[in-house]
Amino acid sequence: MLLLTVDEQSLEPIYRQIVAQIRDKIAGRVLLPGERLPSTRRLADQLGIHRSTVATAYQELWALGFIDLSPGSRPRVRDRMQFATAADRGDKGLVDWQTVVSPASEAVWRTYRRLDPLGKESTPALINFASMNMDSRLFPLESFRACLDRAVKNHGDALLGYGARAGFPPLREYIARRLQSHGISVTADEILITNGSQQGIDLVFRMIAAPGKTVAIESPTYDYVLPLLRFYGLRPVEIPIRQGGMDLGALAAAIAQERPVLVYTMPTFQNPTGISTGQAHRERLLSLCEQHRIPILEDGFEEEMKYSGRVVLPIKSMDKRQLVIYCGTFSKVLFPGARVGWLAAEKECVERLVAIHRFSELAPSMILQAAIHEFCQSGHYDRHIGRMHRAYRKRMQTAVRALSRHIDPAWAEWTEPSGGFLIWLKLKPAPHPPPDWKTLLAAHGVEATTGGSFFYGETPDTYLRLSISPLNEEEITEGVRRLAAALRQAHHPD
Amino acid sequence: MLLLTVDEQSLEPIYRQIVAQIRDKIAGRVLLPGERLPSTRRLADQLGIHRSTVATAYQELWALGFIDLSPGSRPRVRDRMQFATAADRGDKGLVDWQTVVSPASEAVWRTYRRLDPLGKESTPALINFASMNMDSRLFPLESFRACLDRAVKNHGDALLGYGARAGFPPLREYIARRLQSHGISVTADEILITNGSQQGIDLVFRMIAAPGKTVAIESPTYDYVLPLLRFYGLRPVEIPIRQGGMDLGALAAAIAQERPVLVYTMPTFQNPTGISTGQAHRERLLSLCEQHRIPILEDGFEEEMKYSGRVVLPIKSMDKRQLVIYCGTFSKVLFPGARVGWLAAEKECVERLVAIHRFSELAPSMILQAAIHEFCQSGHYDRHIGRMHRAYRKRMQTAVRALSRHIDPAWAEWTEPSGGFLIWLKLKPAPHPPPDWKTLLAAHGVEATTGGSFFYGETPDTYLRLSISPLNEEEITEGVRRLAAALRQAHHPD
């Protein structure tokens, strides 16, 4: 006889008490596979409960796979496949993922493990010139919190659905107006909201990727673009970057030889070099691409951070023939965690990108977009940009002054950028260059990004990229002092 | 002589007044390319202002490309490339996007235009059985708003950076605990937060996609998965779905012949059929895949919506050998606009997916994740699920009752699902089937999704998928009445 008890005072429903006890008996091998359980009538009588309660318990045990039910016969204990517990999982499962994934995916995985990914825990004691995070001390979080709350209050239910495919319409309207202040004339339906500008770049690459296609890129370029190109099987054609920007003679030659399907460029505060091109360079680049009908992906990731006063307008501002896909972001002014960026391009191009985005993740979340829109349209965004300009103008001056004071010209050279957050140090040959700059820098209490990751081919690490974005003046000054000590050691070890 | 005026009372800085006037004169062809402007000294004297103000204006005009500057000579008006205005943009730019994009991307674009995308404006007068949006009338928006506010207040700055690569750690912890209630034992580091479950599926496909690879799918299957497979060049092997789930005999044969690299399945409330498989089917499917070391992508998109009482646990709950990649979402319980889903898989697999995600969009936004975590851990999530179960149990009963009452068995057949939102109608041959069901339904004031989009090959639209997710009981009853009227017309036109 099956010994079960029920407690009618318990909060646990009676049928669940029965399920739990029978499960335990099966797990404890008190009930063995093949054994019969009592009929519903019999068990109900025995426990003094309603027959339907037993039936419910048996249904649940059947659904969970512990018993077999067949009409007209008593339930039978099943030889159920066991639950997987934490203890079951060894270090390695059955699947050899390397054989399952694509070669491109395997390569990205290897790159990922080699690079220091963004978001890596940095050692608090080190002064961090490697991070591109913004200094959150400058961000008016309380105002943003109020905007977030107001956005949900005002738009309510409208934010709960999948929402507009290309993004929250009022934010697209705002961005279109905002772009006008950079000389760009586009309408809201030429704008697609993305999860940061990185997703914009990813979508453009996904749209064009096919075997044998090439993309012209600046060399060096943004380190996170290189693994993406590799992943999508797009072959990069590296165009060297000079003091004035991408070498346009080299680009013309590359166009003739390699027929790139896209030119990727950061004309303003290029990452990693900090170089901005002049008006004439932008015109020549646009003319060259117009002549060959090659779309340009213009990455304006730090467009808003022109704090030096001299404003060169984006290439997109002259784009009558609609071959420029412009990508922008709120990450480099507000905060990276916003994950809101945008693409502005010919309407057909935007719609093609929407189609890819649609099937790959349906739509961007409306709530953050509505909050950012609230922040922008209530004037907080403009005020914040003003604050950022004042702060970073001083910080960049501090950085350049400290570099001039502490770094011997025999150790490194650099150019003062007219905005943004990046300084690119070209290291001079040292009599005893360290095998690993990262280690030497860490030993002196400072972090920076070594140059190799910004080149497609293997390149000796003869550059350092300094980002001042997360640091205040005091930290910058101390950081440069530590950097100088590391360079001194490479040049004058004793 | 260059005629300019300055207004020292104006809010506009003087240098900007000069810039604006010279720009206007160039635009109006008062100043022609090649013409010389006065020296800074001369113009400063003329206007009675400081020379450096003129120099600043000239610097800005140079940066904007309106003049050339060279040391020792007067500025010269440049033949600047003009701004692109809205009027310049015709319907078509210079680029023929069809030649730029990949064939896969072209195909997705064509599919996108053919399908009715989610988020499409639906005609308010129609009763909408096509949308998978949740009924936002059930969502406790005020509680969520408070959680959002509290999350930003409590976590503050920590939400502003790029954040943890695989998602907000406390939310990953919560999901791991929550999955235990579905019998799944995983740790937080086996979880990757995604922008809805669609992005989870996209990432898995991207991880494996390589020419010649095949994926076994149920037929019919989730319509948004088919274009993705096509986009990534993955060839689907269609396994027919029977009353009890995917035909495992057919799957075994397909594995032998086609060597799929992945099996994609929705064991619970399958989309579009609403079918749930039993425990025994799940065990056999898992054993079969273990035997051939083929990973399973288990889509548990409506796992939480088991309101019938009988609970079959996910395949992942038995996954000792770690070949199941489980994907889940908050969209089908909270609201789709949340765009928060997750993947749970072997740690190495999660890390490989993080690598792809990292380069394609850096990281998911922390703010919404923190808000959802706050909503979950403060008990709102459980209460909301309870509310949803009660509501949809009644709504599904209402739907099934209305179907039985109004739809003649000669017109269509269907099975009552034990949860979720979907009912799959198999239409019987009609003497005068409409050339287009969508049009006939719309004429009767109702919308539903026709079956063709759920099959990979071309299939006559002999199915309708009804989603009750956005509708209350009254709307469901009226909707079924209208549907019946449409079917009646197809069978008895007069």
PDB file of C-alpha atoms in Angstrom, chain B residues 190-369:
ATOM      1  CA  GLU B 190      25.518  30.334 -17.959  1.00  0.00           C
ATOM      2  CA  ILE B 191      23.068  33.130 -18.821  1.00  0.00           C
ATOM      3  CA  LEU B 192      23.350  35.832 -21.460  1.00  0.00           C
ATOM      4  CA  ILE B 193      20.826  38.671 -21.525  1.00  0.00           C
ATOM      5  CA  THR B 194      19.569  39.504 -25.014  1.00  0.00           C
ATOM      6  CA  ASN B 195      17.321  42.126 -26.618  1.00  0.00           C
ATOM      7  CA  GLY B 196      14.324  39.828 -26.531  1.00  0.00           C
ATOM      8  CA  SER B 197      14.477  36.158 -27.452  1.00  0.00           C
ATOM      9  CA  GLN B 198      14.656  37.095 -31.125  1.00  0.00           C
ATOM     10  CA  GLN B 199      18.173  38.405 -30.597  1.00  0.00           C
ATOM     11  CA  GLY B 200      19.049  35.189 -28.779  1.00  0.00           C
ATOM     12  CA  ILE B 201      18.012  33.172 -31.816  1.00  0.00           C
ATOM     13  CA  ASP B 202      19.845  35.580 -34.106  1.00  0.00           C
ATOM     14  CA  LEU B 203      23.062  35.230 -32.106  1.00  0.00           C
ATOM     15  CA  VAL B 204      22.917  31.442 -32.153  1.00  0.00           C
ATOM     16  CA  PHE B 205      22.362  31.418 -35.918  1.00  0.00           C
ATOM     17  CA  ARG B 206      25.183  33.908 -36.417  1.00  0.00           C
ATOM     18  CA  MET B 207      27.460  31.735 -34.309  1.00  0.00           C
ATOM     19  CA  ILE B 208      26.954  28.675 -36.492  1.00  0.00           C
ATOM     20  CA  ALA B 209      26.244  30.106 -39.950  1.00  0.00           C
ATOM     21  CA  ALA B 210      28.576  28.844 -42.656  1.00  0.00           C
ATOM     22  CA  PRO B 211      27.963  27.761 -46.234  1.00  0.00           C
ATOM     23  CA  GLY B 212      26.374  24.334 -46.542  1.00  0.00           C
ATOM     24  CA  LYS B 213      25.236  24.045 -42.932  1.00  0.00           C
ATOM     25  CA  THR B 214      21.710  22.887 -42.208  1.00  0.00           C
ATOM     26  CA  VAL B 215      19.347  23.451 -39.275  1.00  0.00           C
ATOM     27  CA  ALA B 216      16.443  21.148 -38.463  1.00  0.00           C
ATOM     28  CA  ILE B 217      13.250  23.108 -37.808  1.00  0.00           C
ATOM     29  CA  GLU B 218       9.663  22.247 -37.089  1.00  0.00           C
ATOM     30  CA  SER B 219       7.287  22.750 -39.990  1.00  0.00           C
ATOM     31  CA  PRO B 220       5.371  24.980 -39.578  1.00  0.00           C
ATOM     32  CA  THR B 221       7.561  27.158 -37.362  1.00  0.00           C
ATOM     33  CA  TYR B 222       7.919  30.698 -36.040  1.00  0.00           C
ATOM     34  CA  ASP B 223       7.684  32.933 -39.096  1.00  0.00           C
ATOM     35  CA  TYR B 224      10.487  35.298 -38.047  1.00  0.00           C
ATOM     36  CA  VAL B 225      13.003  32.474 -37.914  1.00  0.00           C
ATOM     37  CA  LEU B 226      12.696  31.566 -41.584  1.00  0.00           C
ATOM     38  CA  PRO B 227      14.040  34.832 -43.041  1.00  0.00           C
ATOM     39  CA  LEU B 228      16.884  34.735 -40.518  1.00  0.00           C
ATOM     40  CA  LEU B 229      17.954  31.259 -41.597  1.00  0.00           C
ATOM     41  CA  ARG B 230      17.852  32.407 -45.213  1.00  0.00           C
ATOM     42  CA  PHE B 231      19.782  35.539 -44.365  1.00  0.00           C
ATOM     43  CA  TYR B 232      22.607  33.576 -42.781  1.00  0.00           C
ATOM     44  CA  GLY B 233      22.685  31.028 -45.577  1.00  0.00           C
ATOM     45  CA  LEU B 234      21.582  28.211 -43.264  1.00  0.00           C
ATOM     46  CA  ARG B 235      19.521  25.622 -45.090  1.00  0.00           C
ATOM     47  CA  PRO B 236      16.472  24.539 -43.079  1.00  0.00           C
ATOM     48  CA  VAL B 237      15.496  20.885 -42.959  1.00  0.00           C
ATOM     49  CA  GLU B 238      11.779  20.892 -42.298  1.00  0.00           C
ATOM     50  CA  ILE B 239      10.490  18.269 -39.867  1.00  0.00           C
ATOM     51  CA  PRO B 240       6.699  17.993 -39.931  1.00  0.00           C
ATOM     52  CA  ILE B 241       4.962  18.658 -36.652  1.00  0.00           C
ATOM     53  CA  ARG B 242       2.252  16.158 -35.604  1.00  0.00           C
ATOM     54  CA  GLN B 243      -0.259  16.290 -32.783  1.00  0.00           C
ATOM     55  CA  GLY B 244       2.425  15.137 -30.350  1.00  0.00           C
ATOM     56  CA  GLY B 245       5.189  17.403 -31.643  1.00  0.00           C
ATOM     57  CA  MET B 246       7.986  17.165 -34.174  1.00  0.00           C
ATOM     58  CA  ASP B 247       7.970  13.844 -36.051  1.00  0.00           C
ATOM     59  CA  LEU B 248      10.981  12.174 -34.439  1.00  0.00           C
ATOM     60  CA  GLY B 249      11.209   9.458 -37.067  1.00  0.00           C
ATOM     61  CA  ALA B 250      11.508  12.126 -39.707  1.00  0.00           C
ATOM     62  CA  LEU B 251      14.071  13.930 -37.548  1.00  0.00           C
ATOM     63  CA  ALA B 252      16.172  10.783 -37.169  1.00  0.00           C
ATOM     64  CA  ALA B 253      16.121  10.288 -40.930  1.00  0.00           C
ATOM     65  CA  ALA B 254      17.017  13.939 -41.513  1.00  0.00           C
ATOM     66  CA  ILE B 255      19.902  13.697 -39.067  1.00  0.00           C
ATOM     67  CA  ALA B 256      21.274  10.695 -40.939  1.00  0.00           C
ATOM     68  CA  GLN B 257      20.927  12.361 -44.331  1.00  0.00           C
ATOM     69  CA  GLU B 258      21.419  16.054 -43.743  1.00  0.00           C
ATOM     70  CA  ARG B 259      23.627  16.222 -40.651  1.00  0.00           C
ATOM     71  CA  PRO B 260      21.987  19.367 -39.243  1.00  0.00           C
ATOM     72  CA  VAL B 261      24.239  21.403 -37.004  1.00  0.00           C
ATOM     73  CA  LEU B 262      21.326  22.473 -34.787  1.00  0.00           C
ATOM     74  CA  VAL B 263      17.737  21.468 -33.997  1.00  0.00           C
ATOM     75  CA  TYR B 264      15.426  24.416 -33.375  1.00  0.00           C
ATOM     76  CA  THR B 265      12.294  23.528 -31.404  1.00  0.00           C
ATOM     77  CA  MET B 266       9.488  25.158 -29.418  1.00  0.00           C
ATOM     78  CA  PRO B 267       8.255  22.284 -27.228  1.00  0.00           C
ATOM     79  CA  THR B 268       5.749  24.403 -25.308  1.00  0.00           C
ATOM     80  CA  PHE B 269       2.846  26.164 -27.079  1.00  0.00           C
ATOM     81  CA  GLN B 270       4.651  25.948 -30.374  1.00  0.00           C
ATOM     82  CA  ASN B 271       4.302  28.938 -32.659  1.00  0.00           C
ATOM     83  CA  PRO B 272       2.120  28.751 -34.751  1.00  0.00           C
ATOM     84  CA  THR B 273       0.393  25.476 -33.835  1.00  0.00           C
ATOM     85  CA  GLY B 274       0.070  25.934 -30.068  1.00  0.00           C
ATOM     86  CA  ILE B 275       1.113  22.279 -29.631  1.00  0.00           C
ATOM     87  CA  SER B 276       3.034  21.229 -26.494  1.00  0.00           C
ATOM     88  CA  THR B 277       4.990  18.011 -26.466  1.00  0.00           C
ATOM     89  CA  GLY B 278       4.794  15.536 -23.606  1.00  0.00           C
ATOM     90  CA  GLN B 279       7.562  14.379 -21.344  1.00  0.00           C
ATOM     91  CA  ALA B 280       8.256  11.224 -23.339  1.00  0.00           C
ATOM     92  CA  HIS B 281       8.639  13.163 -26.591  1.00  0.00           C
ATOM     93  CA  ARG B 282      11.086  15.519 -24.924  1.00  0.00           C
ATOM     94  CA  GLU B 283      13.155  12.643 -23.608  1.00  0.00           C
ATOM     95  CA  ARG B 284      13.293  10.974 -27.017  1.00  0.00           C
ATOM     96  CA  LEU B 285      14.249  14.226 -28.746  1.00  0.00           C
ATOM     97  CA  LEU B 286      17.020  14.880 -26.230  1.00  0.00           C
ATOM     98  CA  SER B 287      18.334  11.300 -26.459  1.00  0.00           C
ATOM     99  CA  LEU B 288      18.371  11.459 -30.232  1.00  0.00           C
ATOM    100  CA  CYS B 289      20.343  14.693 -30.208  1.00  0.00           C
ATOM    101  CA  GLU B 290      22.700  13.434 -27.510  1.00  0.00           C
ATOM    102  CA  GLN B 291      23.375  10.373 -29.586  1.00  0.00           C
ATOM    103  CA  HIS B 292      24.432  12.543 -32.538  1.00  0.00           C
ATOM    104  CA  ARG B 293      25.910  15.385 -30.456  1.00  0.00           C
ATOM    105  CA  ILE B 294      23.636  17.935 -32.081  1.00  0.00           C
ATOM    106  CA  PRO B 295      22.862  21.060 -30.043  1.00  0.00           C
ATOM    107  CA  ILE B 296      19.208  21.909 -29.489  1.00  0.00           C
ATOM    108  CA  LEU B 297      17.954  25.477 -29.504  1.00  0.00           C
ATOM    109  CA  GLU B 298      14.925  25.236 -27.207  1.00  0.00           C
ATOM    110  CA  ASP B 299      12.682  28.263 -27.567  1.00  0.00           C
ATOM    111  CA  GLY B 300      10.719  28.662 -24.332  1.00  0.00           C
ATOM    112  CA  PHE B 301       9.091  31.927 -25.369  1.00  0.00           C
ATOM    113  CA  GLU B 302       5.826  31.157 -23.525  1.00  0.00           C
ATOM    114  CA  GLU B 303       7.224  28.975 -20.731  1.00  0.00           C
ATOM    115  CA  GLU B 304       5.575  31.125 -18.075  1.00  0.00           C
ATOM    116  CA  MET B 305       2.156  30.971 -19.700  1.00  0.00           C
ATOM    117  CA  LYS B 306       1.242  27.427 -18.617  1.00  0.00           C
ATOM    118  CA  TYR B 307      -2.081  28.350 -17.094  1.00  0.00           C
ATOM    119  CA  SER B 308      -3.783  25.001 -17.526  1.00  0.00           C
ATOM    120  CA  GLY B 309      -2.126  23.487 -14.487  1.00  0.00           C
ATOM    121  CA  ARG B 310      -0.341  20.555 -16.115  1.00  0.00           C
ATOM    122  CA  VAL B 311       3.312  21.462 -16.263  1.00  0.00           C
ATOM    123  CA  VAL B 312       5.692  19.749 -18.623  1.00  0.00           C
ATOM    124  CA  LEU B 313       9.222  20.859 -17.877  1.00  0.00           C
ATOM    125  CA  PRO B 314      11.625  22.179 -20.518  1.00  0.00           C
ATOM    126  CA  ILE B 315      14.022  19.841 -22.301  1.00  0.00           C
ATOM    127  CA  LYS B 316      16.807  21.896 -20.734  1.00  0.00           C
ATOM    128  CA  SER B 317      15.780  20.519 -17.314  1.00  0.00           C
ATOM    129  CA  MET B 318      17.208  17.116 -18.319  1.00  0.00           C
ATOM    130  CA  ASP B 319      20.240  18.449 -20.144  1.00  0.00           C
ATOM    131  CA  LYS B 320      23.100  16.780 -18.289  1.00  0.00           C
ATOM    132  CA  ARG B 321      25.326  16.767 -21.326  1.00  0.00           C
ATOM    133  CA  GLN B 322      24.835  20.504 -21.912  1.00  0.00           C
ATOM    134  CA  LEU B 323      23.740  20.452 -25.497  1.00  0.00           C
ATOM    135  CA  VAL B 324      20.593  22.509 -25.018  1.00  0.00           C
ATOM    136  CA  ILE B 325      20.693  26.268 -25.616  1.00  0.00           C
ATOM    137  CA  TYR B 326      17.540  27.508 -23.930  1.00  0.00           C
ATOM    138  CA  CYS B 327      16.065  30.853 -24.893  1.00  0.00           C
ATOM    139  CA  GLY B 328      13.510  32.724 -22.842  1.00  0.00           C
ATOM    140  CA  THR B 329      11.953  36.172 -22.711  1.00  0.00           C
ATOM    141  CA  PHE B 330      10.083  38.635 -20.532  1.00  0.00           C
ATOM    142  CA  SER B 331       8.174  39.880 -23.594  1.00  0.00           C
ATOM    143  CA  LYS B 332       5.367  37.345 -23.393  1.00  0.00           C
ATOM    144  CA  VAL B 333       4.557  38.012 -19.755  1.00  0.00           C
ATOM    145  CA  LEU B 334       5.518  41.605 -19.104  1.00  0.00           C
ATOM    146  CA  PHE B 335       5.477  43.560 -22.349  1.00  0.00           C
ATOM    147  CA  PRO B 336       7.226  43.171 -25.702  1.00  0.00           C
ATOM    148  CA  GLY B 337       8.733  46.647 -25.525  1.00  0.00           C
ATOM    149  CA  ALA B 338      10.853  45.422 -22.613  1.00  0.00           C
ATOM    150  CA  ARG B 339      13.132  43.804 -25.185  1.00  0.00           C
ATOM    151  CA  VAL B 340      14.722  41.665 -22.494  1.00  0.00           C
ATOM    152  CA  GLY B 341      15.239  37.973 -23.069  1.00  0.00           C
ATOM    153  CA  TRP B 342      17.990  35.503 -22.268  1.00  0.00           C
ATOM    154  CA  LEU B 343      19.907  32.454 -23.395  1.00  0.00           C
ATOM    155  CA  ALA B 344      20.953  29.717 -20.966  1.00  0.00           C
ATOM    156  CA  ALA B 345      23.635  27.363 -22.245  1.00  0.00           C
ATOM    157  CA  GLU B 346      26.950  25.745 -21.472  1.00  0.00           C
ATOM    158  CA  LYS B 347      29.359  28.389 -20.233  1.00  0.00           C
ATOM    159  CA  GLU B 348      31.697  28.124 -23.201  1.00  0.00           C
ATOM    160  CA  CYS B 349      28.772  28.521 -25.579  1.00  0.00           C
ATOM    161  CA  VAL B 350      27.585  31.603 -23.665  1.00  0.00           C
ATOM    162  CA  GLU B 351      31.048  33.116 -23.868  1.00  0.00           C
ATOM    163  CA  ARG B 352      31.224  32.506 -27.593  1.00  0.00           C
ATOM    164  CA  LEU B 353      27.870  34.229 -27.997  1.00  0.00           C
ATOM    165  CA  VAL B 354      29.052  37.120 -25.804  1.00  0.00           C
ATOM    166  CA  ALA B 355      32.013  37.586 -28.151  1.00  0.00           C
ATOM    167  CA  ILE B 356      29.744  37.984 -31.170  1.00  0.00           C
ATOM    168  CA  HIS B 357      27.373  40.216 -29.261  1.00  0.00           C
ATOM    169  CA  ARG B 358      30.285  42.293 -27.998  1.00  0.00           C
ATOM    170  CA  PHE B 359      31.530  43.255 -31.416  1.00  0.00           C
ATOM    171  CA  SER B 360      28.078  43.706 -32.867  1.00  0.00           C
ATOM    172  CA  GLU B 361      26.636  46.034 -30.212  1.00  0.00           C
ATOM    173  CA  LEU B 362      28.980  46.077 -27.203  1.00  0.00           C
ATOM    174  CA  ALA B 363      26.488  45.351 -24.402  1.00  0.00           C
ATOM    175  CA  PRO B 364      22.791  45.442 -23.585  1.00  0.00           C
ATOM    176  CA  SER B 365      21.481  48.542 -21.814  1.00  0.00           C
ATOM    177  CA  MET B 366      21.627  48.167 -18.048  1.00  0.00           C
ATOM    178  CA  ILE B 367      18.751  50.467 -17.090  1.00  0.00           C
ATOM    179  CA  LEU B 368      15.872  48.323 -18.328  1.00  0.00           C
ATOM    180  CA  GLN B 369      17.527  45.204 -16.977  1.00  0.00           C
TER     181      GLN B 369
END
